PDB file of C-alpha atoms in Angstrom:
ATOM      1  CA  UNK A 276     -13.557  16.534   1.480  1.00 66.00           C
ATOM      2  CA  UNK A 277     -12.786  14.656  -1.747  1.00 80.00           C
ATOM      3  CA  UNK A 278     -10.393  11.112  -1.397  1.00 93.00           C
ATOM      4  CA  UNK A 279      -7.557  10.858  -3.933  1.00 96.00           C
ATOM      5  CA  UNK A 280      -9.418   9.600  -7.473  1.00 97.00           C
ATOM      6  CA  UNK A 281      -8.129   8.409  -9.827  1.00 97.00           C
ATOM      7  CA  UNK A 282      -8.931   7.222 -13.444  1.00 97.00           C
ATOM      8  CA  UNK A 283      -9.645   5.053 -15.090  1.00 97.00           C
ATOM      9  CA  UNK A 284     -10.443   2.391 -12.559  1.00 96.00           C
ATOM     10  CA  UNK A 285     -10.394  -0.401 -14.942  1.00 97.00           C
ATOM     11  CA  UNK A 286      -7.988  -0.503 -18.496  1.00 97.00           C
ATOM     12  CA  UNK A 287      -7.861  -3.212 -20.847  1.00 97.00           C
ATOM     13  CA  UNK A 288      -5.196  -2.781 -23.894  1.00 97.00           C
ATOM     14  CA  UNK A 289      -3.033  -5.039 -25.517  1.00 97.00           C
ATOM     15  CA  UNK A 290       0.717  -5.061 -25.730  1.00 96.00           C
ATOM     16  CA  UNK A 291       2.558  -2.464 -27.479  1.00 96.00           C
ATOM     17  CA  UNK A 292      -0.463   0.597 -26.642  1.00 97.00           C
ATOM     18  CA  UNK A 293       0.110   2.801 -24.272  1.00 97.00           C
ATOM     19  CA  UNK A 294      -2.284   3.846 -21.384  1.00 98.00           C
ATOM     20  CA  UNK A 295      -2.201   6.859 -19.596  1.00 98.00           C
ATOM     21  CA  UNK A 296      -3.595   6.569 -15.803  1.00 98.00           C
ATOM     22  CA  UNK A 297      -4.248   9.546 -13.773  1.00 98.00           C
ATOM     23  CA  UNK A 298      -4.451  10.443 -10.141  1.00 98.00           C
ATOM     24  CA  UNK A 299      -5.568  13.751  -8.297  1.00 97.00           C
ATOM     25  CA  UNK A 300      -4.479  13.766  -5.173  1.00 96.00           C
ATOM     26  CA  UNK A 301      -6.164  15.413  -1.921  1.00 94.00           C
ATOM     27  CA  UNK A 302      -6.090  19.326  -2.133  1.00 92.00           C
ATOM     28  CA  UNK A 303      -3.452  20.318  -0.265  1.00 89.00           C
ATOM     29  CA  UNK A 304      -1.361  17.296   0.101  1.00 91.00           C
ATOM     30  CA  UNK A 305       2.313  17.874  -1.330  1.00 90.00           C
ATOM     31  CA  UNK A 306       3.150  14.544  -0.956  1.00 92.00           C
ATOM     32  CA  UNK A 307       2.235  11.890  -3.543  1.00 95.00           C
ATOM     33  CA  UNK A 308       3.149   8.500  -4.419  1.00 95.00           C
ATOM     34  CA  UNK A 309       2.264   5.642  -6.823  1.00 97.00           C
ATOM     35  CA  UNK A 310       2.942   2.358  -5.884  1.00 97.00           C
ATOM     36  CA  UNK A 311       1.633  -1.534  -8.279  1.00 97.00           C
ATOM     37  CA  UNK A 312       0.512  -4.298  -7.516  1.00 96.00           C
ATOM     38  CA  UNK A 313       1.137  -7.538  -9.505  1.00 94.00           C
ATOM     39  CA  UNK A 314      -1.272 -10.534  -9.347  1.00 86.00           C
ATOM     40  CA  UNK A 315      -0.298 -12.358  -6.057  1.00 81.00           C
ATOM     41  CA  UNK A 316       2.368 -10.210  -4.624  1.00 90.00           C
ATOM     42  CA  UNK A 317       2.725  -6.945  -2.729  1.00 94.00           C
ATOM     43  CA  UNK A 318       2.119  -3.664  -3.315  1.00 96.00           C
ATOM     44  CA  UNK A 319       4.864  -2.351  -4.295  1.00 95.00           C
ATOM     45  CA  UNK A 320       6.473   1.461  -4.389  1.00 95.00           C
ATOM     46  CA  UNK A 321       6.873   3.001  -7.896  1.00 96.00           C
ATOM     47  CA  UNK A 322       8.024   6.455  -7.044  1.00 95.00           C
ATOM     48  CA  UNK A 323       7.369   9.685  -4.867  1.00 93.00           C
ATOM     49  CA  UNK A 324       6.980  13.454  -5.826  1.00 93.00           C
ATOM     50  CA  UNK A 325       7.173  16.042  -3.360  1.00 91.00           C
ATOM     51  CA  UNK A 326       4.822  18.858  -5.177  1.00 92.00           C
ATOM     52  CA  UNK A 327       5.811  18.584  -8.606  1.00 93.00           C
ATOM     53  CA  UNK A 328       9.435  17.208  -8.173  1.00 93.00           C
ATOM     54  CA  UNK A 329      10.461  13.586  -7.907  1.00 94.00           C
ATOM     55  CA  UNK A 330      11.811  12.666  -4.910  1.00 91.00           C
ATOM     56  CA  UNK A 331      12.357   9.274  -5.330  1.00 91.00           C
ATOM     57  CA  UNK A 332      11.837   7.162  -8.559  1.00 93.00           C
ATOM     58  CA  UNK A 333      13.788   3.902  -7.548  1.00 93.00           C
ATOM     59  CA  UNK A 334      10.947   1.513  -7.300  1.00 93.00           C
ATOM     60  CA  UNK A 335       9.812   2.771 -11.517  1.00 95.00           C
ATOM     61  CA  UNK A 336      10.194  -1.156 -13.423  1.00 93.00           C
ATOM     62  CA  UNK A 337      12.068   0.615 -16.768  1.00 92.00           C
ATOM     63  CA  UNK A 338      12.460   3.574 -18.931  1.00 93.00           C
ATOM     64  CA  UNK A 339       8.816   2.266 -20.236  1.00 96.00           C
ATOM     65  CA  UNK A 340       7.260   3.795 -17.416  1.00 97.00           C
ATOM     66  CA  UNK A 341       6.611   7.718 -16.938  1.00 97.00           C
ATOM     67  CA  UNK A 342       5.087   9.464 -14.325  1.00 97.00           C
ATOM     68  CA  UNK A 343       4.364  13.772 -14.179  1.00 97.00           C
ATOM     69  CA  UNK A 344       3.217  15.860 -11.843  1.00 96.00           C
ATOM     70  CA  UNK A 345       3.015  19.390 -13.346  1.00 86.00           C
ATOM     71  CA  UNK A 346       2.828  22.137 -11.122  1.00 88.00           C
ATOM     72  CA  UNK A 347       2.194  19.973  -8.199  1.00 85.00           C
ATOM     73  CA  UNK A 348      -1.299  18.825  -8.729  1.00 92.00           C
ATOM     74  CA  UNK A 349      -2.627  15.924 -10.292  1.00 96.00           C
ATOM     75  CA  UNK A 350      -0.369  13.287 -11.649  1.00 98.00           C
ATOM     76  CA  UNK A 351      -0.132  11.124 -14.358  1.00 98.00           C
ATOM     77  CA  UNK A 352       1.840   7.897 -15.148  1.00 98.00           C
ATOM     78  CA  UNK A 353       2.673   6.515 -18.660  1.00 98.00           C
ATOM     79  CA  UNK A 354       2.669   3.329 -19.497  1.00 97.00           C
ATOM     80  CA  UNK A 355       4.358   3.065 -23.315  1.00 96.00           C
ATOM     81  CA  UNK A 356       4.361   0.390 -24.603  1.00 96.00           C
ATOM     82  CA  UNK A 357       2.856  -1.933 -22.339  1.00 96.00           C
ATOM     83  CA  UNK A 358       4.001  -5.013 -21.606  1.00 96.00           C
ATOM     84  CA  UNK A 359       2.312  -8.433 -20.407  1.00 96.00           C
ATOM     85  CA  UNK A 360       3.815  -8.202 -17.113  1.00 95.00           C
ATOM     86  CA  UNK A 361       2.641  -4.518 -16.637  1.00 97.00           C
ATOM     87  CA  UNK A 362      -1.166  -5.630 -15.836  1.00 97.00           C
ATOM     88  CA  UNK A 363      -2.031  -5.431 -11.528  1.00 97.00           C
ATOM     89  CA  UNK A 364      -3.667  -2.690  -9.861  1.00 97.00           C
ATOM     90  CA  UNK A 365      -1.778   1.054  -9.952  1.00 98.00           C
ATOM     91  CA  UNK A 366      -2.357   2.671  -6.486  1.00 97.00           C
ATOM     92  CA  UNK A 367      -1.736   6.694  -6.220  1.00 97.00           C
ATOM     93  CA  UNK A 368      -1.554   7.961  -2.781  1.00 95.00           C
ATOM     94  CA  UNK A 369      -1.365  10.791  -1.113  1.00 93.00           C
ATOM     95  CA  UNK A 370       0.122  12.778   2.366  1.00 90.00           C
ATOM     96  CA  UNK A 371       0.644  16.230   3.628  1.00 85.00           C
ATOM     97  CA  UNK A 372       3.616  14.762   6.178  1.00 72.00           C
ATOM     98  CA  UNK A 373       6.832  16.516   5.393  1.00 68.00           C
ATOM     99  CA  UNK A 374      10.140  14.498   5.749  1.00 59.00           C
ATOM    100  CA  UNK A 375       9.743  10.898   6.853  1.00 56.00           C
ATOM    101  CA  UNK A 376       6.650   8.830   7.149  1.00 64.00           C
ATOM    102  CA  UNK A 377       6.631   8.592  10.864  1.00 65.00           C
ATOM    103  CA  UNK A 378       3.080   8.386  11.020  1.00 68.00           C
ATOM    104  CA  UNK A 379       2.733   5.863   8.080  1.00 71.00           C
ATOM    105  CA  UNK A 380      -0.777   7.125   7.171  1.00 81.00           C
ATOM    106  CA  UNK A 381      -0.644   7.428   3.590  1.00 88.00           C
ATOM    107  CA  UNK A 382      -4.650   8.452   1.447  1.00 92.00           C
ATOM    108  CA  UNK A 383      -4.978   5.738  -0.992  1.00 95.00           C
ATOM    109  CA  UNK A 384      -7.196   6.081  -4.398  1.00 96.00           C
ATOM    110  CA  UNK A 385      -8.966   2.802  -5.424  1.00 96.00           C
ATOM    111  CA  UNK A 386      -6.394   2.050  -7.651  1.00 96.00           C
ATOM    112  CA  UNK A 387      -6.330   2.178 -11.902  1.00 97.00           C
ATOM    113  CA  UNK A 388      -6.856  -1.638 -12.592  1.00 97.00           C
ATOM    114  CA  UNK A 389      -4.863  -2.452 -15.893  1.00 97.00           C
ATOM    115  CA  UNK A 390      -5.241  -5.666 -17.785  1.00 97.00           C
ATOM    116  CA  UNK A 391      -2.399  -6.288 -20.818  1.00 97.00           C
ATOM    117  CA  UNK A 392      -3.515  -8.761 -23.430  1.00 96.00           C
TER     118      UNK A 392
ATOM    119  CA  UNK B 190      14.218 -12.903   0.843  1.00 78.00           C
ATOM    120  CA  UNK B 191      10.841 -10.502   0.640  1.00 85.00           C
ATOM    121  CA  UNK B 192      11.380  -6.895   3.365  1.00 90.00           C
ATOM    122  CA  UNK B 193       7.824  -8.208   4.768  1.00 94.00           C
ATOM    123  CA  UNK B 194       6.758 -11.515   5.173  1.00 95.00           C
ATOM    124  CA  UNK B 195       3.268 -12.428   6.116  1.00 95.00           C
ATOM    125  CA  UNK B 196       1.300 -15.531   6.404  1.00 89.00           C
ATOM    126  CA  UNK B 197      -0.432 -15.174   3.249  1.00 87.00           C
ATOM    127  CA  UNK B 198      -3.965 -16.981   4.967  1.00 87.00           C
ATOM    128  CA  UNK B 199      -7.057 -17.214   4.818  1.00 92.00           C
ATOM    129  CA  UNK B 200      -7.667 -17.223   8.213  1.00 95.00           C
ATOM    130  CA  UNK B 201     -11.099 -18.893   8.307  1.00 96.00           C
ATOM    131  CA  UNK B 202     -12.954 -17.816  11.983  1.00 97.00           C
ATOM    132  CA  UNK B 203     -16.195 -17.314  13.174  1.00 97.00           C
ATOM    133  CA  UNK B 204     -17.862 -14.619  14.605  1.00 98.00           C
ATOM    134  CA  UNK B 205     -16.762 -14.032  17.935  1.00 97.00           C
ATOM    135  CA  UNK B 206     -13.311 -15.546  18.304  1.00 97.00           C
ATOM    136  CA  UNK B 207      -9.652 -13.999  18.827  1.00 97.00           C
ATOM    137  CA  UNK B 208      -7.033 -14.067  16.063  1.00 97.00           C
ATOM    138  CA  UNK B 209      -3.485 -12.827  15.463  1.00 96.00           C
ATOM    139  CA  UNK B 210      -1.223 -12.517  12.392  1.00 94.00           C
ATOM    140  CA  UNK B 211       2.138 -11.970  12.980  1.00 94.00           C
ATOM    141  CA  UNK B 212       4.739 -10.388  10.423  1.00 95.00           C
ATOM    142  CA  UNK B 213       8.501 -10.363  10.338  1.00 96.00           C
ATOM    143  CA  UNK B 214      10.924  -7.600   8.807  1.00 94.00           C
ATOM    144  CA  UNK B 215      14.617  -8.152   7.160  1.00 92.00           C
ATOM    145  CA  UNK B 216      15.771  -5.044   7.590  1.00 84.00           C
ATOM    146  CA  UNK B 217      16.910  -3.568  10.646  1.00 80.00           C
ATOM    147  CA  UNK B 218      17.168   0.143   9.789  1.00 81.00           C
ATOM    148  CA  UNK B 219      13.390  -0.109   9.758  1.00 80.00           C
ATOM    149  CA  UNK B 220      12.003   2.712  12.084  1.00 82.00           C
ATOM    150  CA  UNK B 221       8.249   2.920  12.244  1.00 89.00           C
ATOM    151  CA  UNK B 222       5.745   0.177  11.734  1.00 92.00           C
ATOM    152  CA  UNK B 223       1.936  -0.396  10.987  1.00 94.00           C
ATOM    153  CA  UNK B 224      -0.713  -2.397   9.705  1.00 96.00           C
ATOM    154  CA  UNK B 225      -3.225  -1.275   6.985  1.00 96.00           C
ATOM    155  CA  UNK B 226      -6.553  -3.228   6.224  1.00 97.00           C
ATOM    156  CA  UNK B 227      -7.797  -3.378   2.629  1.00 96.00           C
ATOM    157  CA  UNK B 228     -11.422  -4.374   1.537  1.00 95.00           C
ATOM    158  CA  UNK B 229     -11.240  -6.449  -1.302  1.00 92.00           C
ATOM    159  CA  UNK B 230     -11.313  -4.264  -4.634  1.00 89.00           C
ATOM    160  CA  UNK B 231     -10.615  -1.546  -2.304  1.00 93.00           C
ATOM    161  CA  UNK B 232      -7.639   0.888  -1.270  1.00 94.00           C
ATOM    162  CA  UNK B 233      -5.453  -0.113   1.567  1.00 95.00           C
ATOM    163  CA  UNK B 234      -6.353   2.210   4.606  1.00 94.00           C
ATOM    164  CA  UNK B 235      -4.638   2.476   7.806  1.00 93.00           C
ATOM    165  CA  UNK B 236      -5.529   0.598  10.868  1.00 95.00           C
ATOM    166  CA  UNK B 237      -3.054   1.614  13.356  1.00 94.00           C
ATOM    167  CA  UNK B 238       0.333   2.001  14.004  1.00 91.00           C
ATOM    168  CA  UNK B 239       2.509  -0.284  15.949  1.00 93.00           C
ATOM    169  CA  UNK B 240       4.575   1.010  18.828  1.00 88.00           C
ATOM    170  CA  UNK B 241       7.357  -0.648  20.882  1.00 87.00           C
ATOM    171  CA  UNK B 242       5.349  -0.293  24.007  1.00 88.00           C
ATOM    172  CA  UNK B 243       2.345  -2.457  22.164  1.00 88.00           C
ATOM    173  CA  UNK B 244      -0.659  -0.744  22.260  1.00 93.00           C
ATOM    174  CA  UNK B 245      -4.218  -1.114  21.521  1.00 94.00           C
ATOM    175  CA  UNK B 246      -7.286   0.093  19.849  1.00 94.00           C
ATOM    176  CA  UNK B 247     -10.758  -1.139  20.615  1.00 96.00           C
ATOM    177  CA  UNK B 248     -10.601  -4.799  19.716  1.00 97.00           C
ATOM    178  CA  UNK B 249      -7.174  -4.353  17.735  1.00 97.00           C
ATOM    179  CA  UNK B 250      -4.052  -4.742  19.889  1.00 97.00           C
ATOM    180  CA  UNK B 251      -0.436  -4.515  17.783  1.00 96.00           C
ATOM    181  CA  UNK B 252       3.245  -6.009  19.323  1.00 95.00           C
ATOM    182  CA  UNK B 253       6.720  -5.194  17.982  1.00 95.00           C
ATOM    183  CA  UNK B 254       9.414  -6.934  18.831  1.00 93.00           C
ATOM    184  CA  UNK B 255      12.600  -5.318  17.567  1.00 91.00           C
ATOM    185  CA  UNK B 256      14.816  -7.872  18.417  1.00 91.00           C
ATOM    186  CA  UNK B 257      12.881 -10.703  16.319  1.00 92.00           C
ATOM    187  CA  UNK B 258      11.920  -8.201  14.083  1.00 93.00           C
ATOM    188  CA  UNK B 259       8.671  -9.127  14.336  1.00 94.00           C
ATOM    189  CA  UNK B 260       5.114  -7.606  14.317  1.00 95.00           C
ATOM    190  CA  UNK B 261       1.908  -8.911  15.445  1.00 96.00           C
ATOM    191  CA  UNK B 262      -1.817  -7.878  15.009  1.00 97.00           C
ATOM    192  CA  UNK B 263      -4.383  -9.506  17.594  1.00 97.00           C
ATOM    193  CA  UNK B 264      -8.174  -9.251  16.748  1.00 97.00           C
ATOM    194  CA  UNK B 265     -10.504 -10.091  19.591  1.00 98.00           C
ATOM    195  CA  UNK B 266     -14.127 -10.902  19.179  1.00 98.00           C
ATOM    196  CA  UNK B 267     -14.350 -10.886  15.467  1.00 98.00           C
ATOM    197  CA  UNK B 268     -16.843  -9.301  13.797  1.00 97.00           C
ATOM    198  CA  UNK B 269     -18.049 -10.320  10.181  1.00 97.00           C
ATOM    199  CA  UNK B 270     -17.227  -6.373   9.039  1.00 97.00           C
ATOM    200  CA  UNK B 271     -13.499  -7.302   9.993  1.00 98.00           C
ATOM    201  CA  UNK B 272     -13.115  -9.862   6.859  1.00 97.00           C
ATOM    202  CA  UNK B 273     -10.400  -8.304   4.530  1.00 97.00           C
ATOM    203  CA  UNK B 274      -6.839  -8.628   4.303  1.00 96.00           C
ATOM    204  CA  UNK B 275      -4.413  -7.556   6.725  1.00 97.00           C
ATOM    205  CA  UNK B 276      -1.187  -5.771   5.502  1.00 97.00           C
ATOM    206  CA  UNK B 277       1.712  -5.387   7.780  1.00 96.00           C
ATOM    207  CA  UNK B 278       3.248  -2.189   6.513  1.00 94.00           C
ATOM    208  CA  UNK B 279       6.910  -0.821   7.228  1.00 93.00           C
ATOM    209  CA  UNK B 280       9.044   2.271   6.883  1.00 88.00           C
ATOM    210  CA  UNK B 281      12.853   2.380   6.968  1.00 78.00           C
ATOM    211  CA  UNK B 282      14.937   5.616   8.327  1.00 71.00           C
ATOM    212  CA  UNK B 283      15.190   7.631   6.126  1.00 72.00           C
ATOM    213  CA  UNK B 284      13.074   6.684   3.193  1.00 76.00           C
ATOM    214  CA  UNK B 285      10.070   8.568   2.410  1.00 78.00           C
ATOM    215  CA  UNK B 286       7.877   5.631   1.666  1.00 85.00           C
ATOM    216  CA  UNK B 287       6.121   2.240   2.906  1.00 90.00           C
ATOM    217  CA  UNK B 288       7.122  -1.076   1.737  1.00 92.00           C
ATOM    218  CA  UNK B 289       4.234  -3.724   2.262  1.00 95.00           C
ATOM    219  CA  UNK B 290       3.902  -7.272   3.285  1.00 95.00           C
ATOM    220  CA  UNK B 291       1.820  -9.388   0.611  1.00 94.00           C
ATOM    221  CA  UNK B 292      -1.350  -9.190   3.406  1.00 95.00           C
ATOM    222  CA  UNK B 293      -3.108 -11.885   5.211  1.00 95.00           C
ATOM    223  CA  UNK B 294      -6.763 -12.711   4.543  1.00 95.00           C
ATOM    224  CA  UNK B 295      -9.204 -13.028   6.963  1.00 97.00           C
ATOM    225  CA  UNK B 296     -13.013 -14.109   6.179  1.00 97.00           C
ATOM    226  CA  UNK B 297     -15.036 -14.008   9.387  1.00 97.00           C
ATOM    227  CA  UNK B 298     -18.360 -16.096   9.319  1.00 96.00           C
ATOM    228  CA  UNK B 299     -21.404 -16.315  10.915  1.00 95.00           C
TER     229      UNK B 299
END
């Protein structure tokens, strides 16, 4: 069975583009998430979408950032413009747990590495 | 003050010996706990979750302590495939997702 991909795994733009990253979750899984991480700190949550609804967007930085997930399969999340402080490693993640993460296992993709010059 | 604070490392060990990273949490609504490994370069991928009891897997064994909000990993005879870093992972009641610790290296050696 096919791991959540996602693409590309390594961006370089400068500030002011924007970059489109995409993720395709495991078939099946209703549940998927992006979280960031920043050079030196911890991954953080971005936002959650329960097939292709958002269930929770607190952890998105600004209005910069935009994230889709029409009809409920892959997902993408713009990044327009980019800023310097954008650049770390985008993680999309996937589970087929309804409700509460009681079980904590989350499927992680390798992550979209994007660099801002 | 971070959600999840973790000795950031590097634990430096050789082959063969026991180590434990411990973890403490802010937030006491937080229900369900775990720790993840990632590879460097790599996605995070779960290692086990922790239970009140304490409980164990293989050469892993995990501690809560929900009083001292604190979590602990224990690694015994280390092997060099167990070099990566260590994220103590939690989940509050309620919310449908994980907030992560910043992860604690560990390079095993020969």
């Amino acid at each position: 069975e096919a791991g959540v991909t996602q693409f590309p795994s390594h961006s370089v733009i400068e500030k002011g583009q924007t970059v489109t990253l995409r993720c395709d979750p495991i078939s099946g899984h209703d549940n998927l998430y992006w979280y960031r991480r920043v050079m030196g700190k911890e991954i953080k949550f971005l936002l959650h979408f329960v097939k292709e609804s958002k269930q929770d967007e607190s952890g998105m930085p600004n209005n910069r950032f935009l994230a889709e997930r029409t009809g409920g399969t892959y997902s993408t999340l713009k990044v327009q413009p980019a800023e310097l402080e954008d650049s770390g490693v985008y993680f999309c993640a996937s589970s087929p747990v309804r409700g509460t993460l009681s079980t904590g296992e989350l499927f992680f993709g390798e992550g979209s590495r994007l660099t801002v010059l | 003050r971070k959600e999840v604070e973790q000795d950031p490392g590097p634990f430096n060990v050789p082959e063969g010996a026991t180590v434990a990273f411990n973890c403490t949490y802010s937030n006491s609504a937080s229900q369900s706990f775990f720790w993840y490994r990632q590879d460097c370069r790599k996605e995070p991928k779960l290692l086990m979750s922790v239970y009140s009891s304490g409980n164990e897997d293989g050469r892993f064994t995990a501690q809560l302590n929900r009083a001292s909000q604190y979590i602990s990993l224990l690694i015994r005879d280390s092997k060099l495939s167990d070099s990566a870093t260590y994220l103590c992972v939690v989940n509050k009641s309620g919310y449908n997702k994980l907030i992560f610790g910043a992860g604690t290296r560990l390079a095993v050696h020969p």
